[in-house]
């Protein structure tokens, strides 16, 4: 079977980094390019970190593009308090040698979707949706050419992680999220409702370290750093590897369960801006526009993740 063509849109971020490694370790997927966006840390760092991860995976051939450095209509909010100043705090990693592509990420998204047959390219946004929304706004024809958008973002029963109501990726650029959720493209959402059920544990992190490989050691050291925030905030045993849920969905969808529902984005709430208003109980009468994932087989997820990282 031909590999599934994907573009990863990302704001690395330790959990983004693990998701990128998972994708690059999986022959079922063809990573056509990685588009960096401002989010966890500013764009120069997310564009640098994406290349660091590609080189760690032994893939300096992957095309990495820099995209939007600020949300559509708001000041950038970053998350150094979670990811550290570099965005990949934990281990010390050398600067990347592979070049950044000259083209803008938005141009790459538009050109690739127009060049490929309709329904052949999956978009995997795991950061704020600024690049995706900008591409859809500049080239409205491409939304119907997307095979699927599988994104990490939002929350409903789990409520917010950056405000009481909003999850970070949506909160940073709610206007972009509004454009994406109204685009008509097939959307699968990995919200905090499911990612918070995919927590690291000491045993799971030790399994990465026990691989005895550089990627395995990096994943362990990134999660050692990344988990401290969630442990302190939630009193949980570990941290959610949010973004890897997007890639795991492509590889083993039976690990997940969810519901096709209507999801709207709050953009004008005094306290709720950035909230994904997920009509889980179907009370709004609004048409379903997304598959909202609520549950995961966490042991199966970590088995998949560890087995794949071992291949790098
Ligand atoms: O809220 C979690 C999301 O925000 C993840 O994608 C993490 O990397 C940050 O971008
Ligand atoms: Ca991310």
Tab-separated table of C-alpha atoms and ligand atoms in Angstrom:
chain	number	residue	atom	x	y	z
A	1	UNK	CA	0.000	0.000	0.000
A	2	UNK	CA	1.320	3.474	-0.900
A	3	UNK	CA	2.310	5.602	2.118
A	4	UNK	CA	-0.192	8.238	3.235
A	5	UNK	CA	0.972	11.750	2.273
A	6	UNK	CA	1.031	14.143	5.226
A	7	UNK	CA	2.201	17.650	6.071
A	8	UNK	CA	2.976	18.312	9.748
A	9	UNK	CA	2.304	21.897	10.884
A	10	UNK	CA	4.058	22.362	14.175
A	11	UNK	CA	5.408	24.562	16.996
A	12	UNK	CA	8.098	22.320	18.605
A	13	UNK	CA	7.712	21.908	21.690
A	14	UNK	CA	8.906	18.626	23.180
A	15	UNK	CA	5.609	16.854	22.481
A	16	UNK	CA	5.654	18.071	18.864
A	17	UNK	CA	9.171	16.642	18.622
A	18	UNK	CA	8.013	13.176	19.706
A	19	UNK	CA	5.139	13.346	17.192
A	20	UNK	CA	7.555	14.237	14.373
A	21	UNK	CA	9.844	11.332	15.355
A	22	UNK	CA	6.847	8.981	15.357
A	23	UNK	CA	5.873	10.117	11.863
A	24	UNK	CA	9.419	9.816	10.497
A	25	UNK	CA	9.748	6.322	11.990
A	26	UNK	CA	6.563	5.082	10.298
A	27	UNK	CA	6.772	3.794	6.706
A	28	UNK	CA	2.987	4.042	6.409
A	29	UNK	CA	3.463	7.823	6.195
A	30	UNK	CA	5.190	10.060	3.655
A	31	UNK	CA	6.076	13.367	5.329
A	32	UNK	CA	5.909	15.739	2.335
A	33	UNK	CA	7.075	18.651	4.464
A	34	UNK	CA	7.072	20.200	7.907
A	35	UNK	CA	5.702	23.723	8.296
A	36	UNK	CA	6.699	25.660	11.398
A	37	UNK	CA	4.383	28.143	13.098
A	38	UNK	CA	4.774	30.485	16.074
A	39	UNK	CA	3.275	28.943	19.198
A	40	UNK	CA	5.063	27.301	22.099
A	41	UNK	CA	8.028	29.549	21.276
A	42	UNK	CA	8.544	32.219	18.563
A	43	UNK	CA	8.870	31.183	14.913
A	44	UNK	CA	12.689	31.330	14.612
A	45	UNK	CA	12.874	28.714	17.370
A	46	UNK	CA	10.065	26.479	16.099
A	47	UNK	CA	11.660	26.517	12.608
A	48	UNK	CA	15.029	25.638	14.175
A	49	UNK	CA	13.600	22.955	16.472
A	50	UNK	CA	11.768	21.214	13.628
A	51	UNK	CA	15.112	20.806	11.848
A	52	UNK	CA	16.842	19.585	15.026
A	53	UNK	CA	14.234	16.826	15.282
A	54	UNK	CA	14.568	15.857	11.599
A	55	UNK	CA	18.352	15.520	12.008
A	56	UNK	CA	17.875	13.493	15.216
A	57	UNK	CA	15.718	11.125	13.126
A	58	UNK	CA	18.451	10.943	10.484
A	59	UNK	CA	16.234	12.773	7.994
A	60	UNK	CA	18.014	15.986	6.900
A	61	UNK	CA	16.226	15.501	3.560
A	62	UNK	CA	12.861	16.548	5.004
A	63	UNK	CA	11.730	19.961	3.745
A	64	UNK	CA	11.136	22.357	6.645
A	65	UNK	CA	9.386	25.679	5.977
A	66	UNK	CA	8.947	28.705	8.219
A	67	UNK	CA	5.394	30.002	8.319
A	68	UNK	CA	3.485	32.684	10.213
A	69	UNK	CA	5.218	34.425	13.100
A	70	UNK	CA	2.066	35.792	14.719
A	71	UNK	CA	-1.642	34.934	14.964
A	72	UNK	CA	-4.088	36.383	12.429
A	73	UNK	CA	-5.449	39.107	14.665
A	74	UNK	CA	-3.804	38.906	18.073
A	75	UNK	CA	-0.506	39.264	19.844
A	76	UNK	CA	1.427	35.981	20.068
A	77	UNK	CA	1.146	34.107	23.343
A	78	UNK	CA	3.934	31.570	23.930
A	79	UNK	CA	4.478	28.757	26.446
A	80	UNK	CA	8.070	28.919	27.636
A	81	UNK	CA	6.695	28.157	31.118
A	82	UNK	CA	5.917	24.665	29.818
A	83	UNK	CA	8.559	24.013	27.160
A	84	UNK	CA	11.469	26.150	28.409
A	85	UNK	CA	13.204	29.050	26.672
A	86	UNK	CA	14.344	27.046	23.635
A	87	UNK	CA	11.100	25.125	23.274
A	88	UNK	CA	13.075	21.871	23.479
A	89	UNK	CA	14.563	22.264	26.942
A	90	UNK	CA	15.807	19.104	28.636
A	91	UNK	CA	18.770	17.740	26.673
A	92	UNK	CA	21.336	20.019	25.013
A	93	UNK	CA	21.170	19.572	21.245
A	94	UNK	CA	23.454	20.973	18.517
A	95	UNK	CA	22.140	23.626	16.144
A	96	UNK	CA	20.770	22.115	12.932
A	97	UNK	CA	22.944	21.928	9.819
A	98	UNK	CA	20.097	21.266	7.367
A	99	UNK	CA	18.751	24.437	5.718
A	100	UNK	CA	15.329	25.970	6.050
A	101	UNK	CA	13.437	25.977	2.744
A	102	UNK	CA	13.284	29.374	1.034
A	103	UNK	CA	9.538	29.256	0.357
A	104	UNK	CA	7.018	30.384	2.958
A	105	UNK	CA	5.091	27.559	4.650
A	106	UNK	CA	1.770	28.955	3.429
A	107	UNK	CA	2.976	28.896	-0.189
A	108	UNK	CA	4.145	25.311	0.301
A	109	UNK	CA	0.741	24.304	1.681
A	110	UNK	CA	-1.138	25.938	-1.205
A	111	UNK	CA	1.194	24.672	-3.945
A	112	UNK	CA	1.271	21.119	-2.597
A	113	UNK	CA	-2.491	20.838	-2.193
A	114	UNK	CA	-3.027	22.218	-5.713
A	115	UNK	CA	-0.361	19.931	-7.223
A	116	UNK	CA	-1.581	16.719	-5.596
A	117	UNK	CA	-4.836	15.028	-6.596
A	118	UNK	CA	-7.806	15.983	-4.396
A	119	UNK	CA	-8.135	13.844	-1.274
A	120	UNK	CA	-4.485	12.729	-1.262
A	121	UNK	CA	-2.847	14.982	1.345
A	122	UNK	CA	-3.555	14.931	5.093
A	123	UNK	CA	-2.757	18.010	7.165
A	124	UNK	CA	-1.515	17.379	10.724
A	125	UNK	CA	-1.588	20.688	12.619
A	126	UNK	CA	-0.150	20.253	16.134
A	127	UNK	CA	0.247	23.936	17.009
A	128	UNK	CA	-1.817	27.105	16.512
A	129	UNK	CA	-3.747	27.009	13.220
A	130	UNK	CA	-2.362	30.252	11.773
A	131	UNK	CA	-0.548	28.688	8.771
A	132	UNK	CA	-3.507	26.503	7.808
A	133	UNK	CA	-6.036	29.323	8.098
A	134	UNK	CA	-3.832	31.721	6.143
A	135	UNK	CA	-3.525	29.165	3.336
A	136	UNK	CA	-7.293	28.590	3.301
A	137	UNK	CA	-7.936	32.343	3.257
A	138	UNK	CA	-5.460	32.973	0.415
A	139	UNK	CA	-6.561	29.929	-1.604
A	140	UNK	CA	-10.142	28.952	-0.710
A	141	UNK	CA	-10.066	26.198	-3.367
A	142	UNK	CA	-7.620	24.059	-1.374
A	143	UNK	CA	-9.871	23.240	1.607
A	144	UNK	CA	-11.900	20.812	-0.510
A	145	UNK	CA	-8.688	19.165	-1.764
A	146	UNK	CA	-7.582	18.084	1.734
A	147	UNK	CA	-7.957	14.359	2.527
A	148	UNK	CA	-8.318	15.024	6.280
A	149	UNK	CA	-7.173	17.541	8.864
A	150	UNK	CA	-6.095	15.693	12.015
A	151	UNK	CA	-5.322	18.352	14.596
A	152	UNK	CA	-4.320	18.523	18.240
A	153	UNK	CA	-6.334	21.249	19.894
A	154	UNK	CA	-9.338	22.151	21.942
A	155	UNK	CA	-10.985	20.661	24.959
A	156	UNK	CA	-14.476	20.138	26.301
A	157	UNK	CA	-14.936	17.920	29.372
A	158	UNK	CA	-11.251	18.433	30.230
A	159	UNK	CA	-11.659	22.250	29.985
A	160	UNK	CA	-8.725	24.577	29.280
A	161	UNK	CA	-4.993	24.413	29.975
A	162	UNK	CA	-3.981	28.025	29.185
A	163	UNK	CA	-7.197	29.604	30.495
A	164	UNK	CA	-10.037	27.944	32.430
A	165	UNK	CA	-11.899	27.625	29.094
A	166	UNK	CA	-9.319	27.298	26.323
A	167	UNK	CA	-6.631	24.883	25.161
A	168	UNK	CA	-3.349	26.523	24.077
A	169	UNK	CA	-3.311	25.833	20.303
A	170	UNK	CA	-6.811	27.219	19.834
A	171	UNK	CA	-6.341	30.046	22.341
A	172	UNK	CA	-3.242	31.421	20.566
A	173	UNK	CA	-5.188	31.939	17.331
A	174	UNK	CA	-8.963	31.495	17.728
A	175	UNK	CA	-9.693	33.378	14.489
A	176	UNK	CA	-7.545	30.852	12.619
A	177	UNK	CA	-9.318	27.968	14.320
A	178	UNK	CA	-12.684	29.483	13.380
A	179	UNK	CA	-11.628	29.529	9.689
A	180	UNK	CA	-10.407	25.924	9.806
A	181	UNK	CA	-13.492	24.536	11.563
A	182	UNK	CA	-15.746	26.384	9.079
A	183	UNK	CA	-13.718	25.246	6.035
A	184	UNK	CA	-15.729	22.128	5.229
A	185	UNK	CA	-12.575	19.999	5.203
A	186	UNK	CA	-12.912	16.631	7.032
A	187	UNK	CA	-11.587	17.305	10.561
A	188	UNK	CA	-10.536	14.906	13.311
A	189	UNK	CA	-9.829	16.628	16.636
A	190	UNK	CA	-7.473	15.328	19.348
A	191	UNK	CA	-8.523	17.534	22.295
A	192	UNK	CA	-7.203	17.536	25.853
A	193	UNK	CA	-10.104	15.179	26.606
A	194	UNK	CA	-8.095	12.407	24.972
A	195	UNK	CA	-4.506	13.623	25.258
A	196	UNK	CA	-4.802	13.868	29.032
A	197	UNK	CA	-5.493	10.122	29.005
A	198	UNK	CA	-2.138	9.464	27.269
A	199	UNK	CA	0.129	10.408	30.154
A	200	UNK	CA	3.769	9.480	30.510
A	201	UNK	CA	4.661	7.374	33.524
A	202	UNK	CA	8.060	6.552	34.964
A	203	UNK	CA	7.867	3.074	33.377
A	204	UNK	CA	6.879	4.478	29.986
A	205	UNK	CA	9.713	7.022	30.029
A	206	UNK	CA	12.191	4.367	31.189
A	207	UNK	CA	11.110	2.210	28.234
A	208	UNK	CA	12.215	5.004	25.872
A	209	UNK	CA	15.541	5.349	27.720
A	210	UNK	CA	16.035	1.575	27.672
A	211	UNK	CA	16.024	1.620	23.859
A	212	UNK	CA	19.675	2.637	24.160
A	213	UNK	CA	19.407	4.904	21.111
A	214	UNK	CA	19.920	8.662	20.792
A	215	UNK	CA	16.257	9.235	19.796
A	216	UNK	CA	15.110	7.075	22.720
A	217	UNK	CA	17.321	9.021	25.121
A	218	UNK	CA	16.091	12.359	23.722
A	219	UNK	CA	12.432	11.369	24.090
A	220	UNK	CA	13.086	10.348	27.701
A	221	UNK	CA	14.942	13.580	28.500
A	222	UNK	CA	12.344	15.767	26.742
A	223	UNK	CA	9.521	14.140	28.677
A	224	UNK	CA	11.487	14.331	31.931
A	225	UNK	CA	11.565	18.107	31.409
A	226	UNK	CA	8.115	18.522	29.830
A	227	UNK	CA	6.210	16.537	32.479
A	228	UNK	CA	7.248	18.701	35.436
A	229	UNK	CA	4.628	21.345	34.486
A	230	UNK	CA	1.692	18.906	34.335
A	231	UNK	CA	2.747	17.052	37.483
A	232	UNK	CA	2.838	20.345	39.400
A	233	UNK	CA	-0.407	21.653	37.883
A	234	UNK	CA	-2.564	18.525	37.795
A	235	UNK	CA	-0.850	16.332	40.374
A	236	UNK	CA	-0.731	13.710	37.627
A	237	UNK	CA	1.952	11.029	37.391
A	238	UNK	CA	3.263	12.347	34.092
A	239	UNK	CA	2.673	14.578	31.100
A	240	UNK	CA	0.401	14.060	28.086
A	241	UNK	CA	2.223	13.515	24.798
A	242	UNK	CA	-0.536	15.558	23.161
A	243	UNK	CA	0.738	15.826	19.604
A	244	UNK	CA	1.706	12.170	19.099
A	245	UNK	CA	-2.022	11.341	19.314
A	246	UNK	CA	-2.431	12.971	15.874
A	247	UNK	CA	0.157	10.686	14.261
A	248	UNK	CA	-1.005	7.609	16.204
A	249	UNK	CA	-4.524	8.186	14.785
A	250	UNK	CA	-3.104	7.833	11.269
A	251	UNK	CA	-1.240	4.640	12.193
A	252	UNK	CA	-3.726	2.869	14.482
A	253	UNK	CA	-7.131	4.613	14.567
A	254	UNK	CA	-8.599	1.722	16.563
A	255	UNK	CA	-6.669	3.005	19.575
A	256	UNK	CA	-9.175	5.886	19.720
A	257	UNK	CA	-12.903	6.502	20.008
A	258	UNK	CA	-14.938	9.649	19.546
A	259	UNK	CA	-18.089	11.203	18.144
A	260	UNK	CA	-18.936	13.312	15.084
A	261	UNK	CA	-20.281	16.550	16.495
A	262	UNK	CA	-20.517	20.271	15.905
A	263	UNK	CA	-17.529	22.264	17.171
A	264	UNK	CA	-17.568	26.060	17.122
A	265	UNK	CA	-14.794	28.377	18.261
A	266	UNK	CA	-15.451	31.192	20.716
A	267	UNK	CA	-13.630	34.335	19.512
A	268	UNK	CA	-15.341	37.101	21.508
A	269	UNK	CA	-15.895	35.698	25.009
A	270	UNK	CA	-14.753	37.793	27.947
A	271	UNK	CA	-13.545	34.685	29.781
A	272	UNK	CA	-14.035	32.002	27.138
A	273	UNK	CA	-12.137	33.196	24.062
A	274	UNK	CA	-10.420	30.208	22.413
A	275	UNK	CA	-12.916	27.717	23.800
A	276	UNK	CA	-13.951	24.835	21.509
A	277	UNK	CA	-17.698	24.767	22.044
A	278	UNK	CA	-18.133	21.039	21.427
A	279	UNK	CA	-21.775	19.973	21.098
A	280	UNK	CA	-21.114	16.471	22.508
A	281	UNK	CA	-24.783	15.942	23.434
A	282	UNK	CA	-26.190	17.288	20.152
A	283	UNK	CA	-28.305	20.017	21.726
A	284	UNK	CA	-27.467	22.877	19.346
A	285	UNK	CA	-28.952	21.530	16.135
A	286	UNK	CA	-25.818	22.780	14.386
A	287	UNK	CA	-24.394	20.394	11.748
A	288	UNK	CA	-21.516	18.111	12.735
A	289	UNK	CA	-18.212	19.421	11.374
A	290	UNK	CA	-15.632	17.317	13.236
A	291	UNK	CA	-14.856	13.918	14.703
A	292	UNK	CA	-14.098	14.819	18.335
A	293	UNK	CA	-11.952	12.125	19.967
A	294	UNK	CA	-12.627	11.395	23.628
A	295	UNK	CA	-10.851	8.161	24.512
A	296	UNK	CA	-7.636	6.234	23.896
A	297	UNK	CA	-6.059	2.849	24.664
A	298	UNK	CA	-3.084	4.425	26.454
A	299	UNK	CA	-1.107	1.180	26.804
A	300	UNK	CA	-1.552	0.475	23.096
A	301	UNK	CA	-0.534	4.057	22.301
A	302	UNK	CA	2.729	3.773	24.243
A	303	UNK	CA	3.422	0.309	22.773
A	304	UNK	CA	3.120	1.841	19.289
A	305	UNK	CA	5.191	4.902	20.207
A	306	UNK	CA	8.014	2.920	21.815
A	307	UNK	CA	8.139	0.324	19.037
A	308	UNK	CA	8.367	3.060	16.392
A	309	UNK	CA	10.930	5.248	18.184
A	310	UNK	CA	13.045	2.072	18.493
A	311	UNK	CA	13.258	1.963	14.703
A	312	UNK	CA	15.111	5.296	14.459
B	1	LIG	O1	-2.241	22.342	24.572
B	1	LIG	C1	-1.283	21.433	24.096
B	1	LIG	C2	-0.728	21.885	22.788
B	1	LIG	O2	-0.107	23.158	22.954
B	1	LIG	C3	0.366	20.948	22.239
B	1	LIG	O3	0.357	20.972	20.839
B	1	LIG	C4	1.628	21.584	22.753
B	1	LIG	O4	2.757	21.320	21.924
B	1	LIG	C5	1.287	23.046	22.666
B	1	LIG	O5	1.504	23.458	21.321
B	2	LIG	CA1	2.374	21.608	19.600
